[in-house]
mmCIF file of C-alpha atoms and ligand atoms in Angstrom:
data_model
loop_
_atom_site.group_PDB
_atom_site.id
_atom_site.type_symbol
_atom_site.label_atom_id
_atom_site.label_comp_id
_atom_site.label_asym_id
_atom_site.label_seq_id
_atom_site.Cartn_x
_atom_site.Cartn_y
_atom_site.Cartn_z
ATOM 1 C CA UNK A 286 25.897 98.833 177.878
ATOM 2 C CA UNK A 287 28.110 101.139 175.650
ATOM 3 C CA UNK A 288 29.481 104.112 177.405
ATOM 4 C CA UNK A 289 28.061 106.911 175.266
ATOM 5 C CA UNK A 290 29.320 110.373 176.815
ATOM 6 C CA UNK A 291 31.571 112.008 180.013
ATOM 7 C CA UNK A 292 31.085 115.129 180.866
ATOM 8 C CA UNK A 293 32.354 117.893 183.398
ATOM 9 C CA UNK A 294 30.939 120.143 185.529
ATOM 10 C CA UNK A 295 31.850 122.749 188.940
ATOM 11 C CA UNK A 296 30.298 122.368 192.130
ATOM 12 C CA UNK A 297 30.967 125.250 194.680
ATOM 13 C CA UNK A 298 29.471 124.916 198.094
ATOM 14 C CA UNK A 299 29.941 127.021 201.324
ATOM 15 C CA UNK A 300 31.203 125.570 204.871
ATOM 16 C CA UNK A 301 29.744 126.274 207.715
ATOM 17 C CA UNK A 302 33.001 126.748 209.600
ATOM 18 C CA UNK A 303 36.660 127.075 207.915
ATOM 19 C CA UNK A 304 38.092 123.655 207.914
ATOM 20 C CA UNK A 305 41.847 123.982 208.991
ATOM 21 C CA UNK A 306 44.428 121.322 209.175
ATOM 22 C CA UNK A 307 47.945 121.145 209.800
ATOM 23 C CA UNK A 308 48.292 121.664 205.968
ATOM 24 C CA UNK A 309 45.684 124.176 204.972
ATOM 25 C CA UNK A 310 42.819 125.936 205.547
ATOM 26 C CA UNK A 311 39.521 126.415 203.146
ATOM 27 C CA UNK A 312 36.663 127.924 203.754
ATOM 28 C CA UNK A 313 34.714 126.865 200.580
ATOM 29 C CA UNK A 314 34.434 123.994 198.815
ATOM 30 C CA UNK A 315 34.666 123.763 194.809
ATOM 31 C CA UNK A 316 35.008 120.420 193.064
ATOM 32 C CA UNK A 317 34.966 118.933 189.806
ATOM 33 C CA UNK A 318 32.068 116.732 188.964
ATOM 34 C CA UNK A 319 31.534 114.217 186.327
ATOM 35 C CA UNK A 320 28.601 112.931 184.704
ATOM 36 C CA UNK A 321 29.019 109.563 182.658
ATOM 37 C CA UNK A 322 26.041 108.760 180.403
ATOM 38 C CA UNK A 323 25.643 105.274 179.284
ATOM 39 C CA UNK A 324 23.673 103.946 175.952
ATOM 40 C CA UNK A 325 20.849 103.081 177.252
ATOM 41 C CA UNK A 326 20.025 106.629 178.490
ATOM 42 C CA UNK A 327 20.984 106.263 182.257
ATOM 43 C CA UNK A 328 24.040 108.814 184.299
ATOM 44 C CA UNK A 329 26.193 108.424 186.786
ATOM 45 C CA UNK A 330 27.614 110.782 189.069
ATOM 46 C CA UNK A 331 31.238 111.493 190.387
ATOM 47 C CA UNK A 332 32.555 114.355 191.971
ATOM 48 C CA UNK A 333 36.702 115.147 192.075
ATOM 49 C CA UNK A 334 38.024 117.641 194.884
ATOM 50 C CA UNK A 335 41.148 119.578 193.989
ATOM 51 C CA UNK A 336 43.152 118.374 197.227
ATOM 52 C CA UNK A 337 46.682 119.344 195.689
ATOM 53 C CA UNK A 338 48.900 119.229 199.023
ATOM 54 C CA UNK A 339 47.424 116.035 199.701
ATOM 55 C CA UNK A 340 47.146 114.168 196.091
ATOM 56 C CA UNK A 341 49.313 116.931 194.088
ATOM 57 C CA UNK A 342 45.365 117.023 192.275
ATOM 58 C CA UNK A 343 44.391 120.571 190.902
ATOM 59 C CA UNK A 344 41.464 121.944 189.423
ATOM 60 C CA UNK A 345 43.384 122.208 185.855
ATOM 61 C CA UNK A 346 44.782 118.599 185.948
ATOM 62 C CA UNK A 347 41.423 117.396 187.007
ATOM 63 C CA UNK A 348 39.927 118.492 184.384
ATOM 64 C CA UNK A 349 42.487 118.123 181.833
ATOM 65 C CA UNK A 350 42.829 114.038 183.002
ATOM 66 C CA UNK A 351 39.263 113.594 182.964
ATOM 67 C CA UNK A 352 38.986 115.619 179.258
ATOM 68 C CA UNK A 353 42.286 114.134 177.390
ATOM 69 C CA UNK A 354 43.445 111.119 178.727
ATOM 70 C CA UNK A 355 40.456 109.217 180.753
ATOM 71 C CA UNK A 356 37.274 110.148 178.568
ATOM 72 C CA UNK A 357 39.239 108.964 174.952
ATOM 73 C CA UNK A 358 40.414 105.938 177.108
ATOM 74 C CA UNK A 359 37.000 104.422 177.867
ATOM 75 C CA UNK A 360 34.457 106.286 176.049
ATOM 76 C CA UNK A 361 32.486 103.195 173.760
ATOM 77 C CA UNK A 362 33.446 100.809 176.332
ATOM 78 C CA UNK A 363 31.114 97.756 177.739
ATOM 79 C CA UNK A 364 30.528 99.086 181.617
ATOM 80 C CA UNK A 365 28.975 95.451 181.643
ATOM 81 C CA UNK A 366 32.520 94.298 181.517
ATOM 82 C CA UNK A 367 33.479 96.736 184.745
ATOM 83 C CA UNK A 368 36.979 95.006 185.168
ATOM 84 C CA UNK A 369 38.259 95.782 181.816
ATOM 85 C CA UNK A 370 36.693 99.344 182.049
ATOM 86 C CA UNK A 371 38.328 99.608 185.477
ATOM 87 C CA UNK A 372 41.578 98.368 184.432
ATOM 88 C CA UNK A 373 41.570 101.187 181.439
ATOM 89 C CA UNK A 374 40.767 103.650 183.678
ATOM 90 C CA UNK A 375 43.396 103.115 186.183
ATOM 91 C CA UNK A 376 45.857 102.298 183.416
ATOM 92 C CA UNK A 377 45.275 105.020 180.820
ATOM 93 C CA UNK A 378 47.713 107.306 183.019
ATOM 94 C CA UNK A 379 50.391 107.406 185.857
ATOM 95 C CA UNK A 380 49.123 109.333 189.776
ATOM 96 C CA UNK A 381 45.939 111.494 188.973
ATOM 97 C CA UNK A 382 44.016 109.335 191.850
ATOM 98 C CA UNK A 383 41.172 112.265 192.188
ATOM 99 C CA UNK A 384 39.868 112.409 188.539
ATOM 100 C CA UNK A 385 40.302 108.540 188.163
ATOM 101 C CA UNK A 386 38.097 108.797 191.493
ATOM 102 C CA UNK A 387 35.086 110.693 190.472
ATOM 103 C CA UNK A 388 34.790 108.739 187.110
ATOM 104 C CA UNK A 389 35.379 105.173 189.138
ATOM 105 C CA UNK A 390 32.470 106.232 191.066
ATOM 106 C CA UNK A 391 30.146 107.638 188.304
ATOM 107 C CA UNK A 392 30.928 103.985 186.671
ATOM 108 C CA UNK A 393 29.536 102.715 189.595
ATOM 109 C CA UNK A 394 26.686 104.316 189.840
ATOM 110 C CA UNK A 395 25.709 104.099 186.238
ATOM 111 C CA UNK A 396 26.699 99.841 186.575
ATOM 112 C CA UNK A 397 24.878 99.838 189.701
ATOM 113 C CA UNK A 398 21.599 101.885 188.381
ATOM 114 C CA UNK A 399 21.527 99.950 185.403
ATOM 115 C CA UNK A 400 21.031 96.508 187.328
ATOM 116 C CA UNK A 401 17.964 98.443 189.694
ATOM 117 C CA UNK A 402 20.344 97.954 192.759
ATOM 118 C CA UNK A 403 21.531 100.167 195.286
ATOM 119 C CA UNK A 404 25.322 99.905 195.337
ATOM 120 C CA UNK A 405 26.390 98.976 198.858
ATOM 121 C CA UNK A 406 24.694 95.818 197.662
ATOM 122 C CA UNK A 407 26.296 94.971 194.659
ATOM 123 C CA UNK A 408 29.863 95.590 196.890
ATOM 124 C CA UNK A 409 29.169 93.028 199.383
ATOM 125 C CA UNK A 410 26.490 94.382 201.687
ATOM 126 C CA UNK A 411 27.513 94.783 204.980
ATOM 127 C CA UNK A 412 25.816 97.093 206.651
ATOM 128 C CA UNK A 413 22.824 99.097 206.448
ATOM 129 C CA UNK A 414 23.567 102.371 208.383
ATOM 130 C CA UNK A 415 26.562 103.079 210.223
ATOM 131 C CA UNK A 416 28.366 105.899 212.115
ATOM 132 C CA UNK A 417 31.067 108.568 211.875
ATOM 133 C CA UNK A 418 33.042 110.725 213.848
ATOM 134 C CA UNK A 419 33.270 114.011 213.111
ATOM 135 C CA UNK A 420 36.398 116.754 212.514
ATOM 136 C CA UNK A 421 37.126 118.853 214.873
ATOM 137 C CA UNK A 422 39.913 121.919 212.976
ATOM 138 C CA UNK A 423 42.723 123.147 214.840
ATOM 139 C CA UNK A 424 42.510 126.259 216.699
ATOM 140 C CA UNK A 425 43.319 127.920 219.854
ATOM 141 C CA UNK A 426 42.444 125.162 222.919
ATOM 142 C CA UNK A 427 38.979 126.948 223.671
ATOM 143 C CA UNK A 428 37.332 127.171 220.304
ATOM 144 C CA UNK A 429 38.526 123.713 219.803
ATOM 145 C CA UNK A 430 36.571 122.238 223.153
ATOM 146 C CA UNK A 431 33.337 124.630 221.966
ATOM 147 C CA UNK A 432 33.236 122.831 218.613
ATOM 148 C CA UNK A 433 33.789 119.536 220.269
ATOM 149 C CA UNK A 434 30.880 120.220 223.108
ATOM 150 C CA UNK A 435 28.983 121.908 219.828
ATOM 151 C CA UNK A 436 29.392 118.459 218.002
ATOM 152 C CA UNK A 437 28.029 116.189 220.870
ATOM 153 C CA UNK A 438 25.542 118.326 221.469
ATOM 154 C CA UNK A 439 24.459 117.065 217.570
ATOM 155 C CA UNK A 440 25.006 113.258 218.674
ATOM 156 C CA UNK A 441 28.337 112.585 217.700
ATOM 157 C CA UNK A 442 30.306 110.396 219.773
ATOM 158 C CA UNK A 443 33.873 110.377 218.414
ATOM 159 C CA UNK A 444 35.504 113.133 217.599
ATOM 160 C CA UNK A 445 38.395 113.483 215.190
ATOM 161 C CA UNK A 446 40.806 115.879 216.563
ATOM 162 C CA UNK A 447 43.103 117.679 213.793
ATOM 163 C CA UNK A 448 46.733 118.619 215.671
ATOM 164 C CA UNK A 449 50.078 118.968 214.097
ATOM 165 C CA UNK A 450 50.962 122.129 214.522
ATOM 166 C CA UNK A 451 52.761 122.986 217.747
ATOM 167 C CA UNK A 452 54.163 119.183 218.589
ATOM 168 C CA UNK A 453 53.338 119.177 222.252
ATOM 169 C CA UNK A 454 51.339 122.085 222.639
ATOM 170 C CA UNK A 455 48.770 119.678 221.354
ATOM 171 C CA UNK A 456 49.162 117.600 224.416
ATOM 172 C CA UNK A 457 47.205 120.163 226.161
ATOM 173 C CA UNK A 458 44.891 121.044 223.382
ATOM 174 C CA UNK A 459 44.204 117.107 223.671
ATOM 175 C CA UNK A 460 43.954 117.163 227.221
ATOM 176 C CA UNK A 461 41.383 119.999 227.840
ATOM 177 C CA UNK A 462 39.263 118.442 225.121
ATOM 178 C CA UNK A 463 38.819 115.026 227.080
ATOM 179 C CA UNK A 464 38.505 116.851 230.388
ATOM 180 C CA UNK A 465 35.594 118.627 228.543
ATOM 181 C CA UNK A 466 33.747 116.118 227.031
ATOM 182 C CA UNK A 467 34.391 113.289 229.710
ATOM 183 C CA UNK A 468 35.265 109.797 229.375
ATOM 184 C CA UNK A 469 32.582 108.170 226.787
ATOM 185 C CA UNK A 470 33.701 109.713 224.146
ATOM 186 C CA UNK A 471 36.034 108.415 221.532
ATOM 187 C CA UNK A 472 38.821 110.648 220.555
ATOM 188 C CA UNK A 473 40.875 110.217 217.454
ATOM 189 C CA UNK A 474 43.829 112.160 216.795
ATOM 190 C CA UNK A 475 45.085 113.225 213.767
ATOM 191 C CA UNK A 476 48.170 115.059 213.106
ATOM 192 C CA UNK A 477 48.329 115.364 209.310
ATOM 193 C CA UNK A 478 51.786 114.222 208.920
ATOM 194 C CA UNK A 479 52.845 117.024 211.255
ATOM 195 C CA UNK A 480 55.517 115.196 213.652
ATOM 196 C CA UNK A 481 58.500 113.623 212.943
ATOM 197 C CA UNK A 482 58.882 110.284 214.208
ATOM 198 C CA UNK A 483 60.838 110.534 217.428
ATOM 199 C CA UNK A 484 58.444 114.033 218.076
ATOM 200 C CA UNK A 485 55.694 111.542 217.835
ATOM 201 C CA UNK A 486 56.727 108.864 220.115
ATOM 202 C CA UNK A 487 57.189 111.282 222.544
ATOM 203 C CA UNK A 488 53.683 113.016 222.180
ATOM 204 C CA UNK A 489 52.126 109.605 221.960
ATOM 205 C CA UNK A 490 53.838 108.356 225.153
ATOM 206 C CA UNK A 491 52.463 111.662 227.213
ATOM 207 C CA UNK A 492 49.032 111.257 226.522
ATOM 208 C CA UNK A 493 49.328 107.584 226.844
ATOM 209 C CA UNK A 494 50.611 108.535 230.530
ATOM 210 C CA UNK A 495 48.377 110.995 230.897
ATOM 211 C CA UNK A 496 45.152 108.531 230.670
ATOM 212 C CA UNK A 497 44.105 110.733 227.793
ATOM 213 C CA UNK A 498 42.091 107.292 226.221
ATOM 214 C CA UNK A 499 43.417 108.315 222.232
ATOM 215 C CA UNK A 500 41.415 105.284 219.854
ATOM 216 C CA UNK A 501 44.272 105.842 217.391
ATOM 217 C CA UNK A 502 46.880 108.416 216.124
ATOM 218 C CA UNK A 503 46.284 109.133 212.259
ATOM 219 C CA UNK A 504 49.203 109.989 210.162
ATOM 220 C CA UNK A 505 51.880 111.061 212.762
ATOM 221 C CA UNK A 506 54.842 111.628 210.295
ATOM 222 C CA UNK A 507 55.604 112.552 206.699
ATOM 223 C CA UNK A 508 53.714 110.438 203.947
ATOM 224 C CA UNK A 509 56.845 108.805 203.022
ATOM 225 C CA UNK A 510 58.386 108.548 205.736
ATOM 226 C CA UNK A 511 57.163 104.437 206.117
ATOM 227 C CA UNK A 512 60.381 104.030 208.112
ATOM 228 C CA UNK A 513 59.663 106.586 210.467
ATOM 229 C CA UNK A 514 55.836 105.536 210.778
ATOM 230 C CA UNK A 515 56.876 101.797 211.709
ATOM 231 C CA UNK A 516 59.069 102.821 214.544
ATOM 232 C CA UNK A 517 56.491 105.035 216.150
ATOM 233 C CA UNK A 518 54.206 101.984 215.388
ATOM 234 C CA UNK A 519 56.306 99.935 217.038
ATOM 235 C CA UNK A 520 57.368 102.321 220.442
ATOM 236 C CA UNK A 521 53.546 103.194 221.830
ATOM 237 C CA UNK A 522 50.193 101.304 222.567
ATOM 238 C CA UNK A 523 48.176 103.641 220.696
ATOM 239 C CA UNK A 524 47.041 102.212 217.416
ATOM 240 C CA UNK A 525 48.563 104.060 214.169
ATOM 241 C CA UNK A 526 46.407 105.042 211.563
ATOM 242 C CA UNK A 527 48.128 104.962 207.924
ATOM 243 C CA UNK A 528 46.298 107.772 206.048
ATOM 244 C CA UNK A 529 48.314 109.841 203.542
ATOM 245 C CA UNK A 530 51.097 106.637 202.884
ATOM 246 C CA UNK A 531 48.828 104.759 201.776
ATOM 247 C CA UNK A 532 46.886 105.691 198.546
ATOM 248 C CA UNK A 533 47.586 102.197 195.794
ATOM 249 C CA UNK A 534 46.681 98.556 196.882
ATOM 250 C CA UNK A 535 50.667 98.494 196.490
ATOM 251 C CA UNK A 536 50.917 101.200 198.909
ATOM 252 C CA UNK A 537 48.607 99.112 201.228
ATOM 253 C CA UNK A 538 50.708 95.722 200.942
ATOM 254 C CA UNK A 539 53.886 97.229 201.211
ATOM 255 C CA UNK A 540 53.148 98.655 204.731
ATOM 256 C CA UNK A 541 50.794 95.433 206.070
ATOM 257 C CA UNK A 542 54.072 93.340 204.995
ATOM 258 C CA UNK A 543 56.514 95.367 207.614
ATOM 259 C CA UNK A 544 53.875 96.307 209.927
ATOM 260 C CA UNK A 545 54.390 100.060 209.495
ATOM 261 C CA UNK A 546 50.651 100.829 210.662
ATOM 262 C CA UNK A 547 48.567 98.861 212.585
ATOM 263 C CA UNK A 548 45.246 100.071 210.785
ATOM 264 C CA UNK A 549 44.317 102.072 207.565
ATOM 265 C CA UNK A 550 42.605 104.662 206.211
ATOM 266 C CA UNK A 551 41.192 104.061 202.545
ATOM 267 C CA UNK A 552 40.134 107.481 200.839
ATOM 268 C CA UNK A 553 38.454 107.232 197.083
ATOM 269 C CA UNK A 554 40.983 110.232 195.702
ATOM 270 C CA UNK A 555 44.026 108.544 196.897
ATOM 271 C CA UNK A 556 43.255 104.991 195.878
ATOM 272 C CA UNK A 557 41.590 106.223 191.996
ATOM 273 C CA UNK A 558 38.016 104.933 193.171
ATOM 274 C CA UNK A 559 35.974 101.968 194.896
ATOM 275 C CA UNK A 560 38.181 99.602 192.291
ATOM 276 C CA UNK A 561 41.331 99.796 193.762
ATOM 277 C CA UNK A 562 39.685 100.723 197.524
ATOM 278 C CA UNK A 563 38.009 97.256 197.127
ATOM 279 C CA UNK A 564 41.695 95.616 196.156
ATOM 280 C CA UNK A 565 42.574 97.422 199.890
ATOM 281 C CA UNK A 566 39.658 95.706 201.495
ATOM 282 C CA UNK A 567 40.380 92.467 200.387
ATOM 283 C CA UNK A 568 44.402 92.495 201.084
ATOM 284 C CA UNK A 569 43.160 94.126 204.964
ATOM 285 C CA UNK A 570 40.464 91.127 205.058
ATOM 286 C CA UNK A 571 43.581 88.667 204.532
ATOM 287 C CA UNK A 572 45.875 89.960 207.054
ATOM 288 C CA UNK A 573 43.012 91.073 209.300
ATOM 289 C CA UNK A 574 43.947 94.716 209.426
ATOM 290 C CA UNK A 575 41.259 97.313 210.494
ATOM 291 C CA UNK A 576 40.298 99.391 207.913
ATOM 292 C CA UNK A 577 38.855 103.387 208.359
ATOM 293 C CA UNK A 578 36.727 104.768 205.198
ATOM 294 C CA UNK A 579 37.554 108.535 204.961
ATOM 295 C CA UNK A 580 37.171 111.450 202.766
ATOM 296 C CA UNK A 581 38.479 115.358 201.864
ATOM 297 C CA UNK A 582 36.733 118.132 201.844
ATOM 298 C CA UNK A 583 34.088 116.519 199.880
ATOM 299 C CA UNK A 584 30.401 117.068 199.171
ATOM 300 C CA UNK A 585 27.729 114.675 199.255
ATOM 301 C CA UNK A 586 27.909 113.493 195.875
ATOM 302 C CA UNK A 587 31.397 111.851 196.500
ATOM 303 C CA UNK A 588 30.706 111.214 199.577
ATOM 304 C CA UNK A 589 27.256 109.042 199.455
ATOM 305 C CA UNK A 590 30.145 106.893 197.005
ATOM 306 C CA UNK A 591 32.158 106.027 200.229
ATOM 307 C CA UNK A 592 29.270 105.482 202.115
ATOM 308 C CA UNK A 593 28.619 102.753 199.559
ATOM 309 C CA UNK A 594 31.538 101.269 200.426
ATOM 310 C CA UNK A 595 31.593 101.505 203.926
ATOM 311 C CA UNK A 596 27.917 99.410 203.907
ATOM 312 C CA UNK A 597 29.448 96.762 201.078
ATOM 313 C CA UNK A 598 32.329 95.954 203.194
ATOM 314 C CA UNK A 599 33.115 94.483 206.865
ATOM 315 C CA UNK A 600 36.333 95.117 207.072
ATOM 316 C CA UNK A 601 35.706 99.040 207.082
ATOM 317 C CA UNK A 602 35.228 99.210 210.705
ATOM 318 C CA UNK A 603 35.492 102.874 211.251
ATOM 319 C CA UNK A 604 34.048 105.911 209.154
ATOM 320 C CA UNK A 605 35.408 109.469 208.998
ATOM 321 C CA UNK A 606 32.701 110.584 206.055
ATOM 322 C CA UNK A 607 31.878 114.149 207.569
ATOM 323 C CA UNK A 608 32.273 116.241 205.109
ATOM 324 C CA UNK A 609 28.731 117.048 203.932
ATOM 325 C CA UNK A 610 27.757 117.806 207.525
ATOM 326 C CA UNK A 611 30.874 120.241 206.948
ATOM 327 C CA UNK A 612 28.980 122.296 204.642
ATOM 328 C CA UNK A 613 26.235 125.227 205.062
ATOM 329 C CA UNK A 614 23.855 124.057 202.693
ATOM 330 C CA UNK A 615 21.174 121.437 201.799
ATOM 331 C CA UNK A 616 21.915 117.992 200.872
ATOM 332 C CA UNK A 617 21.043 116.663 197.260
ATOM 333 C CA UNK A 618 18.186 114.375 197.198
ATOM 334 C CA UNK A 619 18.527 110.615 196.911
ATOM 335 C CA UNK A 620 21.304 108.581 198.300
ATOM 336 C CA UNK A 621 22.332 107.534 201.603
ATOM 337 C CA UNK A 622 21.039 109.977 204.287
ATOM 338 C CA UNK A 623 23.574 111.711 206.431
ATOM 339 C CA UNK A 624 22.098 112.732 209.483
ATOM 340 C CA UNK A 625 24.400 113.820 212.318
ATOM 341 C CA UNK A 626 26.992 111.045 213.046
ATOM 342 C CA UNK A 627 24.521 108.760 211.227
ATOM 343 C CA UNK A 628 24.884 107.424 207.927
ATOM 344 C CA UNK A 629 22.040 105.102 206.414
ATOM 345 C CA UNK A 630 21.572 103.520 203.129
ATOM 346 C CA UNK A 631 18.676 103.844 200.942
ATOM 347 C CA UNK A 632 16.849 101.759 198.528
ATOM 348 C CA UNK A 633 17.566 104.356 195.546
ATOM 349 C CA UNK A 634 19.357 102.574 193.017
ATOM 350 C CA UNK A 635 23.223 103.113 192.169
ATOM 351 C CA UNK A 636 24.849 105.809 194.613
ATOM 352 C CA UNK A 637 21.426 107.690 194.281
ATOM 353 C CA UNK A 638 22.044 111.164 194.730
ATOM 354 C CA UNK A 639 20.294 113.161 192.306
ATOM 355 C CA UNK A 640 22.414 115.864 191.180
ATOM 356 C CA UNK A 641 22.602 118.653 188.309
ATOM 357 C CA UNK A 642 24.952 121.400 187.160
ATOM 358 C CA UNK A 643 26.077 122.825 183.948
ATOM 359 C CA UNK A 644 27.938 119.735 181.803
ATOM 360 C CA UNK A 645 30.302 120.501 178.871
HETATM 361 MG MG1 LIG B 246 44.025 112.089 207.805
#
């Protein structure tokens, strides 16, 4: 099956609350999506978020890869040969992870709904429904232990805490959030690349002494600071989640060969899609690393794509896919359904979600 025609689009959705990190805050979200048709009259959806001071990723270059380099690349292509169309893809330019994302995953779904299948199948089929945590943004301590009693109160379990800001004013933020919500629930901390390393040690250490029960620390220190993110790895008990280090499959063996992180987080826009996320999988499977599936401030459309992969593959043991129950709107129909911390798989073909915009 010939790919016939890729085409752009904008998606622009409101949040229900600002989502604030230690790197930004954003209070709507407005994407990029992509629509790949293929010859025998089927489409396949992606969707590309402009996360620049994560993936350097703008609107413009977004568009501009998917428009110049990416569409002339593969356009006429067999998608029934997926690795050589994969291998274009992720070859026909340098970085640009986010636009090589969102067409990845509009491959997929077109490959996918062309064989009747729903993806997660075709990927390895894990799992039928799983669970995520959800995000809980950094504010002053008290609105930060409402939303975390708000998001129990809508079945959620683990709760991702975003810190980073103050170094060990988060301690207490920590602190009165698992005095508030008691015991059973799993905390994960993320601090966005917000600590240095020896800043980190010590903040680890104090809520390690404190009993504060932390699942894992996500992204203490710079990006590329590896060196730094081994040593803290290497001074507490609290698992360290790789998350912005790690965006290639190189990226991924480079840090499982010095033990820099102990588990790590795959995200679509920094690996370029579910082709090089699956190339993570399979290097964690080997060296029996624990992987997390996550996502940015993404709809549903990109979204139900991770989802796919979280089902497809075992070794994704932990799922931080909140963002459409970030936004203030109705989902898209089709798809996996997202309701509250769960996630289940449908029967819909492809990724399934049916979506529309304005394509040029
Ligand atoms: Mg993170």
């Amino acid at each position: 099956m010939r790919i016939t025609g890729i085409q752009v689009g904008r998606l622009s959705l409101p949040l229900a609350h600002p989502f604030k990190t230690a790197l930004r805050t954003v209070d709507r979200l407005e994407d990029v999506v992509v629509r790949v048709t293929g010859e025998n009259g089927l489409e396949g959806y992606g969707e590309a978020p402009p996360t620049a001071v994560i993936t350097g990723d703008t609107t413009g270059s977004i568009l501009c890869a998917i428009q110049d380099f990416i569409a002339p690349a593969i356009l006429g292509m067999d998608l029934m040969d997926l690795p050589a169309v994969m291998e274009k893809l992720q070859g026909c330019m340098v970085h640009n992870t986010t636009p090589k994302a969102a067409v990845d995953m509009a491959l997929y779904d077109l490959w996918a709904k062309s064989q009747g299948k729903p993806l997660y199948q075709l990927l390895g089929n894990a799992r039928q429904s799983f669970e995520t945590d959800i995000t809980i943004s950094v504010n002053p301590t008290g609105e930060m232990v409402k939303d975390s009693l708000e998001a129990l109160s809508k079945g959620f379990t683990t709760l991702k805490i975003k810190v980073g800001k103050e170094g060990t004013a988060d301690v207490q933020r920590i602190a009165a959030i698992r005095q508030a919500v008691g015991p059973n629930v799993k905390l994960r901390v993320d601090a966005n690349q917000g600590w240095t390393a020896e800043q980190s040690v010590a903040i680890i250490k104090t809520m390690e002494d404190k009993g504060l029960d932390i699942e894992l620390v996500e992204q203490p220190v710079p990006a590329l600071d590896v060196a730094g993110l081994k040593f803290v790895t290497g001074e507490v008990d609290t698992p360290i989640l790789a998350d912005e280090a790690v965006f290639s499959p190189l990226d991924a063996a480079n840090l499982i060969a010095i033990h820099a992180a102990d588990y790590i987080n795959i995200k679509l826009m920094k690996t370029g899609g579910i082709w090089n996320a699956l190339k993570i999988c399979d290097l964690a499977k080997r060296h029996n690393v624990k992987c997390m599936i996550g996502c940015m401030l993404e709809s549903q459309v990109s979204v139900a794509a991770a989802a796919h992969l979280c089902a497809g593959q075992e070794v994704i043991a932990m799922a931080d896919l909140d963002g459409p129950s970030l936004c203030a709107c109705e989902p898209f129909p089709g798809g996996p359904i997202f309701n509250g911390p769960t996630i289940s798989m449908s029967g819909d073909p492809g990724i399934g979600v049916q979506f529309s915009t304005e394509w040029k």
